[in-house]
Amino acid sequence: MKNIVEVKNFRMDFGKKTVIRDLSFSVKAGEIFGLLGSNGSGKTTTLRALLGFYTPTAGELLIDGRPYDPEDSSVVVGYLPEERGLYRKETVMDTLIYFGELKGLKNPEEWALRYLKRVNLLDKAKEKLEKLSGGQQQKIQLGVTIMNEPKLLILDEPTKGFDPVNRRLLMDIIDELHKKGTAVILITHYMDEVEKLCDRALLLKDGVARAYGSISEIKKEFGGKSLDQIFIDIYGEENE
Amino acid sequence: MSRIKNSATFAVFKFEFVRQIKKPSFWASIILFPLLIFGFSLIAFLVGKDSATNVEKYDENSTIAVVDEARLLPEEAPFVIDGGRERGVEMVKNQEVDLFFYIPADFSESRNIEFYHISETIDIFNAESNAIRAILSQYLTANLDPAVVVAITGNFNVADNPLTSSGEPSNALGQAIIPLVFLVLYFIFLILFGSRLLMTVVEEKENRISEMILTSVSAKHLIVGKIFSMLLLGVIQILAFVLPIIILLFVFRDNAVISRIISLIVVNPTNLILTILLFIFSTFFLIGASTFVGAVVPTAKDASQFIGPIVIGTVFPLYFMQLFLMPEPGAFVEFLTYFPLSAPMALMLRNAFGTLSMPGFLIGLVEIAVMSVVIIRVTIKTFVKNAINFSLVLPKFARKRR
C-alpha cells in the first residue's frame, strides 16, 4: 500500500534543545495510525513540522511525496490541532460556511446543516460560538476539519474533554471516514481508542521512537502486554 | 487548483468585509470621524491664527520700492521709483527689492494698493500680508509728512500678488489643496484602519485558529484577502467622509468663500498622478507595517504596544509643520522625507507646500513602493512561522527590562 506520509531522519532543535532525534516512520494510505507518547514527547512538534509550521533541523517530512503546501498539495488534509479555537464572535453557521468556502465546497451551507444535524447542534446554528460549551465548540472544530473529506486526517487529542456519548459519536465519524479511504493520524492518551481504531502506531519518548509497527507487533514486542500497560512501562519511569 | 486559490482569497475577503461592516463600531466611526476632524481643524485654525508664522523675514531692514501713479508721495522719497508697475515687478523678480507697492492712479476712489513679493509659503492667516502692510506704514511714517501717511494708510485695501522665486505668479495655496486632500485621506485611513488591520491579522492567533486555517489556505491568500477587505472598508469610510463635502461644495458653489477656494484649485496632471500614486503606495505601506506587527505578535494586547509607535512615527512630520513650510527644507525635513515610517506624510506635506523636487518625489515614491512590497512579503512569511507563537517572545535585553 502506498505511503501517504513519510518522515525520514527527522531532527528538530529549538535553540540548543533537541526535541526530536532521527525520527523515521510512514503512514500508509487508508490506515489509522496512532502517534502516541506522554506530554512533551514530540508528537505535536512532529505534526507541526509535517504541516510546514516548523522548518526541520534535518530530515524530510513528506505528504504524498512532497513537503506540504495547502494549495499545491495533491492530498486534501484535515487537521484538528491541539490548540483549539474558533472565531468566537461569529455564529456557528457563518463559521462553517466560511471554512467550507475556503476549502472549496460547492454548497457549504447544505453541508453545514447536514453536519449540525448529525452532531445534534442544529438548534445552535445561529448562535455565536462563544455561547457554546467546550464540547459543542469541539464538534464544530471537528466539522471544519473533516468537511472536505480529507485523504489525510490529523487529529491531535480529538476526544479530550468529550463525554462518553460524544466520544462514541466522534469514533463513529472517524470510522466512517476511514471506510471511505481516509488515512488518519491519531494522537491520543486513551489506549482503548488506539486498540479499537488504529492499524499501526508509533510510541515516542523524548523525541525518539520507542516502538513502531502494527498494534499486534508492538504488543508482541512487549511480551503480549496490553497497550495501557506498555504505555505505563515506557512512560511511567518519567514520573518515578 | 487556481479556482480554489482565487475562491479562498475571495472567501477571506468576503468573510472579513461582512463581519467588519456588521460591527456597530464601524458605522459609529463613519459618523463620528468627520465630526472629530471638523473639531480638530477648528481648534487648529483658531490656535494657528494667533501663532507666529513665517513673517520674520519682513522687518525694518526690508527693501521696498513704490510706484505712485496717484502722486501722493513726494517724488524725492528714496523708495519711490519710475517706470510703472512692470519695472517694480521686475525688481522683485530680480530680487533688487524685497517688496514692491503699486499705488494706482485711481487710489483716491478705489483705495486699492497692490503689493508684490517673493513667497513660497501659504499665507493662510494673512500674517505675511499684515506684516507687509506694517512695513509700508513704517516706511511712510519715517519718511513722510504725517498728513500724507494718514491719507494713504488711514483706509486702504491691499491686493497681494506673491511671486515664485522664478518670478512666476505664485498660487501656493491653490497648488496645495489637492495634495492636502490626499494627506487628510491618508490620515483618516491611518487612524481608522491602522489598528483594525493589525487586530484582524492577530485574531487567528488570539483565537488559536491559525493552525487550522493555515492547513486550509496559504498565508498569502489569507493576508491578501484581509488586506483587500480592509481597503474596501477604507474606500467606504473615505467616501462617507468626502461625499458630503463634495455635495456641500456643489450646493454652496455660489458662496463667495467657496467659489474663491474652488477657483484657487490648481490641477497639474503630472503632479495629480504622482500624488495619487503616493497615496496608493503609502496606503499599502501602512497596511504592510500594520499587518507585519500583527503577524509577529501573538495577541491583540501585545499588538497594542506596537501600534502606538507606528501611528506616532507616521504622523511625526505633522509635529514639525513649521519646518515643512520653510521654502528651503533643512536636514531634519530631508531625514523625515526618506525615513521609512515618516516618509509618506513628509512627502505629502512637501508635495503640498511645493518644496519637493521631481527627482526627490520619484525617489520617495519608489522607496515607498519597494518597502510596501518587501514588508507585505515578509509579513506573509512571518505569519506562517509565527502562527503557533502563542506568547510574545522578546529579545533577551527586552525581557530583562520587562
XYZ file of C-alpha atoms in Angstrom:
642
model
C 0.000 0.000 0.000
C 1.219 3.496 -0.918
C 2.614 5.721 1.822
C 0.695 8.956 2.244
C 3.121 10.295 4.888
C 6.844 9.716 5.009
C 9.106 11.041 7.734
C 12.804 10.385 7.167
C 15.584 11.095 9.673
C 13.659 13.986 11.156
C 15.513 16.059 13.726
C 14.172 19.164 15.391
C 16.189 21.525 17.567
C 14.820 24.555 19.391
C 17.922 26.559 20.197
C 20.260 24.178 21.984
C 17.488 21.764 22.888
C 16.898 18.749 20.651
C 13.246 17.800 20.729
C 13.192 15.114 18.026
C 16.163 12.864 17.146
C 16.450 10.985 13.881
C 12.809 10.003 13.646
C 11.586 7.930 10.706
C 8.146 6.465 10.085
C 5.487 6.266 7.435
C 1.706 6.264 7.298
C 0.000 4.165 4.657
C -2.920 5.452 2.602
C -6.217 4.499 4.215
C -4.849 3.323 7.579
C -5.425 4.712 11.057
C -2.076 5.461 12.631
C -1.613 6.161 16.328
C 1.050 8.695 17.284
C 1.494 8.073 20.962
C 3.583 9.424 23.769
C 3.484 11.322 27.021
C 3.239 15.115 27.161
C 6.359 16.710 25.707
C 7.497 13.608 23.844
C 7.426 15.424 20.466
C 4.129 14.335 18.895
C 2.720 17.800 18.206
C 6.119 19.080 17.090
C 6.280 16.276 14.514
C 2.826 17.124 13.175
C 3.606 20.840 13.014
C 6.805 20.140 11.092
C 4.872 17.810 8.788
C 2.417 20.642 8.036
C 5.133 23.260 7.481
C 4.759 25.327 10.651
C 8.266 24.350 11.728
C 11.278 24.013 9.482
C 13.033 20.759 10.420
C 16.640 20.977 11.541
C 17.332 17.867 9.474
C 15.440 15.227 7.558
C 12.387 15.162 5.339
C 8.687 15.234 6.128
C 6.537 14.499 3.108
C 2.837 14.218 2.390
C 2.182 12.321 -0.828
C 5.860 12.585 -1.704
C 6.400 16.331 -1.185
C 6.541 18.936 1.584
C 3.061 20.098 2.463
C 1.617 23.269 0.958
C -2.136 23.798 1.456
C -2.639 24.887 -2.131
C -0.112 22.831 -4.038
C -0.691 19.551 -2.311
C -2.473 16.839 -4.279
C -3.764 15.464 -0.988
C -6.583 17.117 0.930
C -5.524 17.352 4.575
C -7.761 17.943 7.570
C -6.041 18.970 10.793
C -7.579 19.266 14.220
C -4.755 20.861 16.214
C -4.016 20.597 19.900
C -4.553 24.349 20.265
C -8.276 24.722 19.763
C -10.129 27.850 18.840
C -12.679 29.457 16.573
C -13.916 32.935 15.696
C -15.730 33.311 18.969
C -17.869 36.282 17.924
C -19.166 34.583 14.779
C -22.159 32.292 14.510
C -21.819 28.550 14.090
C -23.326 28.696 10.611
C -21.176 31.616 9.384
C -18.060 29.840 10.606
C -18.878 26.560 8.890
C -19.806 28.336 5.661
C -16.575 30.369 5.755
C -14.393 27.295 6.152
C -16.477 25.480 3.541
C -15.769 28.266 1.061
C -12.066 28.256 1.996
C -11.926 24.537 1.312
C -13.747 24.853 -1.997
C -17.041 23.137 -1.034
C -19.727 23.587 -3.677
C -22.570 24.037 -1.233
C -21.144 24.748 2.224
C -24.490 25.768 3.693
C -26.091 22.452 2.822
C -23.106 20.572 4.220
C -23.176 22.631 7.420
C -26.853 21.925 8.068
C -26.333 18.215 7.464
C -23.363 18.101 9.813
C -25.068 20.096 12.560
C -27.996 17.678 12.425
C -25.595 14.745 12.661
C -23.892 16.112 15.791
C -27.155 17.335 17.382
C -26.316 21.044 17.123
C -28.866 22.143 14.529
C -30.603 24.353 17.096
C -27.288 26.192 17.675
C -26.782 27.154 14.014
C -27.455 30.855 14.616
C -25.704 31.015 17.999
C -22.382 32.762 18.434
C -19.598 30.285 19.104
C -18.719 31.892 22.414
C -22.173 30.862 23.671
C -21.448 27.162 23.063
C -19.969 24.774 25.615
C -16.385 23.498 25.161
C -17.615 20.131 23.879
C -20.013 21.760 21.431
C -17.235 24.009 20.127
C -15.059 20.930 19.659
C -17.722 19.364 17.464
C -17.728 22.465 15.291
C -13.923 22.287 15.036
C -14.158 18.657 14.029
C -16.703 19.618 11.381
C -14.303 22.215 9.994
C -11.565 19.551 9.916
C -13.489 16.899 8.027
C -15.790 18.973 5.829
C -13.860 18.463 2.568
C -13.471 14.692 3.038
C -9.701 14.770 3.526
C -7.474 11.970 2.310
C -5.302 12.551 5.360
C -6.924 13.427 8.661
C -4.686 14.526 11.530
C -6.377 14.593 14.910
C -4.451 15.852 17.939
C -6.301 14.564 21.006
C -9.723 14.817 19.376
C -11.684 13.346 22.282
C -10.079 15.455 25.014
C -12.914 16.855 27.112
C -15.640 14.772 25.467
C -18.201 12.823 27.466
C -18.598 9.095 26.572
C -21.580 9.773 24.294
C -19.723 12.320 22.247
C -16.567 10.205 22.234
C -18.594 7.433 20.659
C -20.039 9.873 18.125
C -16.550 11.035 17.183
C -15.262 7.480 16.887
C -18.114 6.694 14.539
C -17.305 9.710 12.381
C -13.618 8.724 12.208
C -14.600 5.173 11.353
C -16.878 6.355 8.551
C -14.106 8.432 7.019
C -11.685 5.534 7.348
C -14.081 3.285 5.466
C -14.161 5.855 2.677
C -10.365 5.555 2.384
C -9.154 8.419 4.590
C -5.827 7.892 6.338
C -5.905 9.090 9.944
C -3.058 10.121 12.241
C -4.465 9.992 15.731
C -2.800 11.475 18.774
C -4.490 10.311 21.929
C -3.824 9.309 25.510
C -6.724 6.832 25.509
C -5.242 3.426 24.722
C -8.692 1.875 24.284
C -9.205 4.222 21.304
C -5.879 3.071 19.869
C -6.731 -0.619 20.320
C -10.140 -0.112 18.769
C -9.243 2.156 15.861
C -5.560 2.027 14.951
C -3.893 -0.284 12.454
C -0.381 0.758 13.395
C 1.254 3.070 15.916
C 4.442 4.847 16.894
C 5.368 5.407 20.522
C 7.600 8.420 21.019
C 9.665 9.178 24.076
C 11.879 12.264 24.314
C 11.811 12.610 20.563
C 12.937 9.030 19.916
C 10.803 6.146 18.592
C 10.407 3.539 21.353
C 8.042 1.276 19.449
C 6.760 1.261 15.885
C 4.618 -1.160 13.904
C 1.190 -2.767 13.881
C -0.635 -2.927 17.190
C -0.114 -6.673 17.355
C 3.625 -6.315 16.597
C 4.036 -3.748 19.353
C 2.181 -5.939 21.825
C 4.325 -8.902 20.815
C 7.489 -6.846 21.281
C 6.410 -6.058 24.836
C 5.561 -9.620 25.755
C 1.869 -9.549 24.885
C 1.009 -6.802 27.355
C -1.959 -4.507 26.810
C -1.264 -1.099 25.255
C -2.204 0.520 28.554
C 0.473 -1.494 30.327
C 3.044 -0.861 27.616
C 2.360 2.869 27.917
C 2.816 2.725 31.676
C 6.026 0.671 31.308
C 7.550 3.164 28.868
C 6.405 6.438 30.344
C 5.793 5.516 33.967
C 9.501 5.840 34.782
C 9.262 9.548 33.886
C 7.119 10.099 36.961
C 9.192 7.977 39.300
C -6.430 24.477 -8.442
C -6.273 28.183 -9.299
C -10.069 28.379 -8.985
C -9.761 27.145 -5.390
C -6.939 29.616 -4.693
C -8.968 32.536 -6.017
C -12.110 31.432 -4.245
C -10.131 31.078 -0.997
C -8.875 34.663 -1.283
C -12.399 35.818 -2.118
C -13.820 33.810 0.809
C -11.401 35.552 3.212
C -12.182 38.920 1.626
C -15.968 38.388 1.927
C -15.815 37.000 5.462
C -13.643 39.835 6.770
C -15.630 42.522 4.952
C -19.039 41.292 6.114
C -18.026 40.813 9.750
C -16.447 44.291 9.941
C -19.370 46.007 8.281
C -21.761 44.295 10.695
C -19.975 45.899 13.648
C -21.707 48.976 15.136
C -18.243 50.473 15.770
C -17.642 50.683 12.012
C -20.776 52.771 11.465
C -20.127 54.823 14.584
C -16.697 55.752 13.245
C -18.238 56.779 9.906
C -20.441 59.279 11.718
C -18.035 60.392 14.428
C -14.832 60.748 12.471
C -15.912 63.636 10.208
C -17.134 65.443 13.327
C -13.798 64.885 15.063
C -11.852 66.070 12.023
C -14.003 69.188 11.847
C -13.475 69.843 15.570
C -9.702 69.387 15.410
C -9.483 71.545 12.281
C -11.396 74.316 14.010
C -9.086 74.172 17.046
C -6.001 74.117 14.798
C -7.352 77.111 12.872
C -8.045 79.125 15.999
C -4.686 78.281 17.567
C -2.785 78.787 14.323
C -4.369 82.165 13.690
C -2.639 83.598 16.718
C 0.617 81.759 16.449
C 3.808 83.106 14.952
C 4.137 82.474 11.263
C 6.868 82.759 8.747
C 6.945 86.570 8.604
C 10.222 87.269 10.362
C 11.855 87.873 7.005
C 9.988 91.187 6.734
C 11.325 93.824 9.106
C 12.569 97.383 9.078
C 15.565 96.258 7.016
C 13.404 95.023 4.150
C 13.991 96.981 0.985
C 10.938 98.410 -0.684
C 10.013 100.214 -3.871
C 6.822 102.127 -4.638
C 5.320 103.200 -7.933
C 2.921 106.001 -7.128
C 0.628 106.752 -10.052
C -1.746 108.590 -7.690
C 1.048 111.101 -6.995
C 0.526 111.053 -3.247
C 4.187 110.648 -2.307
C 6.891 113.244 -2.841
C 8.997 112.239 -5.855
C 12.220 112.684 -3.853
C 11.227 109.969 -1.400
C 14.050 107.379 -1.656
C 11.822 104.387 -2.219
C 9.665 105.922 -4.968
C 10.662 104.691 -8.425
C 9.707 105.457 -12.000
C 8.937 103.047 -14.781
C 5.454 101.862 -13.839
C 4.234 98.625 -12.310
C 6.221 96.397 -14.704
C 9.508 97.814 -13.526
C 8.612 97.263 -9.884
C 7.595 93.659 -10.570
C 10.888 93.114 -12.428
C 12.811 94.486 -9.433
C 11.077 91.928 -7.170
C 11.750 89.123 -9.640
C 15.408 90.133 -9.845
C 15.457 90.384 -6.052
C 16.628 94.011 -6.178
C 13.974 94.804 -3.575
C 12.028 92.657 -1.110
C 8.694 94.411 -1.546
C 7.110 96.441 -4.288
C 3.955 98.533 -3.791
C 1.866 99.838 -6.631
C -0.476 102.739 -5.885
C -2.784 103.100 -8.900
C -3.906 106.461 -10.321
C -7.463 105.901 -9.089
C -6.362 105.258 -5.498
C -8.476 108.052 -4.056
C -11.630 106.290 -5.353
C -10.659 102.616 -5.250
C -8.430 102.780 -2.127
C -6.572 99.734 -3.567
C -2.831 99.145 -3.258
C -1.160 96.127 -4.907
C 1.952 94.645 -3.469
C 4.435 92.149 -4.904
C 6.944 89.943 -3.122
C 8.588 86.544 -3.398
C 6.646 83.973 -1.388
C 6.866 80.183 -1.379
C 4.690 79.765 1.671
C 0.978 79.530 2.168
C -0.341 82.683 3.857
C -3.473 81.067 5.268
C -3.950 83.580 8.057
C -2.843 86.694 6.119
C 0.061 87.022 8.558
C 2.544 87.738 5.789
C 0.174 90.227 4.231
C -0.346 92.023 7.551
C 3.398 92.173 8.166
C 3.918 93.812 4.784
C 1.215 96.391 5.490
C 3.011 97.211 8.715
C 6.302 97.629 6.868
C 4.673 100.056 4.417
C 3.247 102.108 7.280
C 6.644 102.124 8.968
C 8.382 103.405 5.835
C 5.834 106.062 5.219
C 5.850 107.228 8.831
C 9.608 107.543 8.843
C 9.883 109.434 5.591
C 6.762 111.441 5.028
C 4.538 114.160 6.347
C 2.030 112.701 8.870
C -0.840 114.113 6.813
C 0.287 112.104 3.788
C 0.718 108.976 5.934
C -2.843 109.312 7.185
C -4.088 109.935 3.652
C -2.539 106.674 2.422
C -2.657 104.290 5.367
C -5.824 105.532 7.026
C -8.034 103.272 4.979
C -6.857 101.166 2.077
C -7.284 97.743 0.571
C -4.401 95.575 -0.447
C -4.164 93.138 -3.329
C -1.419 90.649 -2.548
C 0.488 89.403 -5.586
C 3.022 86.849 -4.390
C 5.583 85.607 -6.900
C 7.623 82.446 -7.001
C 11.418 82.687 -6.803
C 11.480 82.198 -10.584
C 9.247 85.217 -10.931
C 6.023 83.439 -11.862
C 2.784 84.414 -10.125
C 2.559 82.217 -7.021
C -0.587 80.266 -6.068
C 0.857 78.156 -3.306
C -2.492 77.627 -1.587
C -4.228 76.567 -4.795
C -1.447 74.123 -5.601
C -1.566 72.692 -2.089
C -5.278 71.914 -1.987
C -5.302 68.593 -3.870
C -2.151 67.176 -2.179
C -3.562 68.234 1.195
C -6.859 66.454 0.458
C -4.897 63.225 -0.130
C -2.921 63.830 3.053
C -6.173 64.101 5.003
C -7.475 60.904 3.379
C -4.268 59.107 4.346
C -4.597 60.385 7.884
C -8.187 59.098 8.048
C -7.070 55.704 6.803
C -4.246 55.614 9.345
C -6.460 56.443 12.296
C -9.365 54.223 11.349
C -7.657 51.216 9.821
C -4.111 51.017 11.207
C -5.125 49.183 14.344
C -8.079 47.391 12.758
C -5.794 45.690 10.235
C -3.366 44.697 12.906
C -6.149 43.199 15.048
C -7.564 41.343 12.058
C -4.238 39.662 11.394
C -3.558 38.824 15.028
C -7.059 37.411 15.506
C -6.293 33.935 14.183
C -3.513 33.546 16.731
C -5.512 35.129 19.506
C -8.352 32.667 18.863
C -5.965 29.713 18.455
C -7.264 29.135 14.964
C -4.161 29.817 12.905
C -3.058 26.187 12.610
C -6.465 25.097 11.422
C -6.849 27.896 8.908
C -3.307 27.620 7.522
C -3.854 23.986 6.603
C -6.864 25.162 4.568
C -5.477 28.281 2.894
C -1.995 29.676 2.341
C -0.855 32.667 4.390
C -0.549 34.645 1.171
C -4.209 34.274 0.255
C -5.291 34.814 3.844
C -3.336 38.072 4.194
C -4.237 39.309 0.708
C -7.929 38.619 1.356
C -7.749 40.528 4.633
C -5.883 43.454 3.050
C -8.402 43.865 0.244
C -11.362 43.685 2.598
C -9.789 46.467 4.674
C -9.113 48.503 1.547
C -12.756 48.283 0.502
C -13.853 49.271 4.006
C -11.408 52.169 3.815
C -12.875 53.299 0.492
C -16.370 53.216 2.016
C -15.167 55.203 5.007
C -13.394 57.764 2.832
C -16.419 58.134 0.555
C -18.593 58.653 3.609
C -16.233 61.453 4.586
C -15.609 63.019 1.199
C -19.011 62.791 -0.491
C -20.818 65.127 1.948
C -18.006 67.674 1.469
C -18.288 67.467 -2.328
C -22.076 67.807 -2.113
C -21.755 70.815 0.213
C -19.211 72.460 -2.097
C -21.541 71.884 -5.034
C -24.656 73.171 -3.252
C -22.883 76.279 -1.949
C -20.691 76.831 -5.003
C -22.039 80.405 -5.372
C -20.894 81.327 -1.870
C -18.034 83.870 -2.111
C -15.572 81.917 0.063
C -16.313 78.553 -1.517
C -16.187 79.888 -5.067
C -12.846 81.546 -4.223
C -11.466 78.256 -2.885
C -12.696 76.375 -5.958
C -11.207 78.989 -8.267
C -7.869 78.703 -6.477
C -7.524 74.947 -7.021
C -4.711 74.155 -9.425
C -4.816 70.803 -11.215
C -1.418 69.822 -12.540
C -1.964 66.452 -14.307
C 1.576 65.149 -13.691
C 1.509 66.119 -10.046
C -2.004 64.714 -9.656
C -0.899 61.305 -10.984
C 2.162 61.276 -8.726
C 0.045 62.363 -5.758
C -2.439 59.547 -6.352
C 0.434 57.046 -6.693
C 1.968 58.377 -3.482
C -1.358 57.913 -1.699
C -1.789 54.353 -3.002
C 1.779 53.260 -2.189
C 1.623 54.937 1.213
C -1.630 53.136 1.998
C -0.067 49.800 1.052
C 2.984 50.599 3.150
C 0.797 51.379 6.145
C -1.099 48.151 5.585
C 2.197 46.276 5.351
C 3.534 47.787 8.572
C 0.326 47.048 10.479
C -0.021 43.503 9.205
C 3.654 42.851 9.926
C 3.150 43.692 13.600
C 0.001 41.556 13.599
C 1.983 38.677 12.108
C 4.781 38.903 14.668
C 2.910 39.321 17.939
C 0.711 36.627 19.457
C -2.190 38.624 20.909
C -4.120 41.838 20.404
C -2.841 43.031 23.777
C 0.758 42.608 22.658
C -0.083 44.242 19.347
C -1.461 47.342 21.050
C 2.054 48.066 22.377
C 3.298 48.423 18.816
C 0.502 50.267 17.052
C 1.184 53.462 19.038
C 4.782 53.832 17.787
C 3.631 53.116 14.212
C 0.994 55.857 14.354
C 3.371 58.328 16.019
C 6.128 57.538 13.519
C 3.723 58.044 10.646
C 2.295 61.370 11.812
C 5.663 62.612 13.144
C 6.118 65.142 10.299
C 2.876 66.870 11.328
C 4.505 67.879 14.629
C 7.077 69.832 12.611
C 4.701 71.528 10.204
C 6.536 74.857 10.587
C 9.740 73.302 9.254
C 7.876 71.903 6.266
C 6.532 75.395 5.466
C 10.050 76.753 5.029
C 10.985 77.298 1.375
C 14.339 75.551 1.887
C 13.923 72.202 3.663
C 16.579 71.547 6.298
C 18.429 68.318 7.015
C 15.793 67.202 9.519
C 13.000 67.611 6.971
C 15.081 65.683 4.426
C 15.580 62.923 7.005
C 11.839 62.685 7.688
C 11.152 62.693 3.950
C 13.038 59.465 3.379
C 12.809 57.731 6.771
C 10.516 54.731 6.141
C 7.706 55.373 8.619
C 7.545 59.155 8.256
C 8.230 59.211 4.500
C 4.598 59.040 3.278
C 3.371 62.009 5.284
C 6.573 64.036 4.853
C 6.403 63.541 1.081
C 2.735 64.522 1.082
C 3.456 67.688 3.084
C 6.354 68.737 0.897
C 4.338 67.991 -2.215
C 1.561 70.214 -0.857
C 3.906 73.053 0.050
C 5.808 72.871 -3.214
C 9.223 72.136 -1.695
C 9.667 68.722 -3.296
C 11.711 68.447 -6.469
C 10.628 65.990 -9.151
C 13.661 63.677 -8.600
C 13.020 63.818 -4.837
C 9.367 62.937 -5.397
C 10.236 59.999 -7.645
C 12.883 58.672 -5.237
C 10.352 58.835 -2.397
C 7.672 57.096 -4.475
C 9.997 54.261 -5.465
C 11.209 53.898 -1.881
C 7.676 53.567 -0.507
C 6.577 51.192 -3.295
C 9.582 48.918 -2.731
C 9.131 48.994 1.045
C 5.432 48.098 0.672
C 6.173 45.044 -1.438
C 9.019 43.927 0.830
C 7.079 44.347 4.062
C 3.985 42.526 2.751
C 6.140 39.623 1.533
C 7.985 39.471 4.860
C 4.632 39.593 6.654
C 3.347 36.553 4.776
C 6.452 34.530 5.644
C 6.433 35.763 9.224
C 2.760 34.948 9.651
C 3.316 31.243 8.925
C 6.372 30.989 11.148
C 4.599 32.804 13.996
C 1.218 31.139 13.517
C 1.826 28.922 16.512
C 3.578 31.547 18.579
C 1.012 31.930 21.320
C 3.138 34.026 23.649
C 5.307 37.024 22.976
C 8.981 36.077 22.803
C 11.064 39.178 23.337
C 14.797 39.559 22.784
C 16.918 38.982 25.881
C 17.547 42.668 26.593
C 13.806 43.432 26.391
C 12.959 40.517 28.665
C 15.318 41.827 31.338
C 13.726 45.249 31.195
C 10.291 43.691 31.414
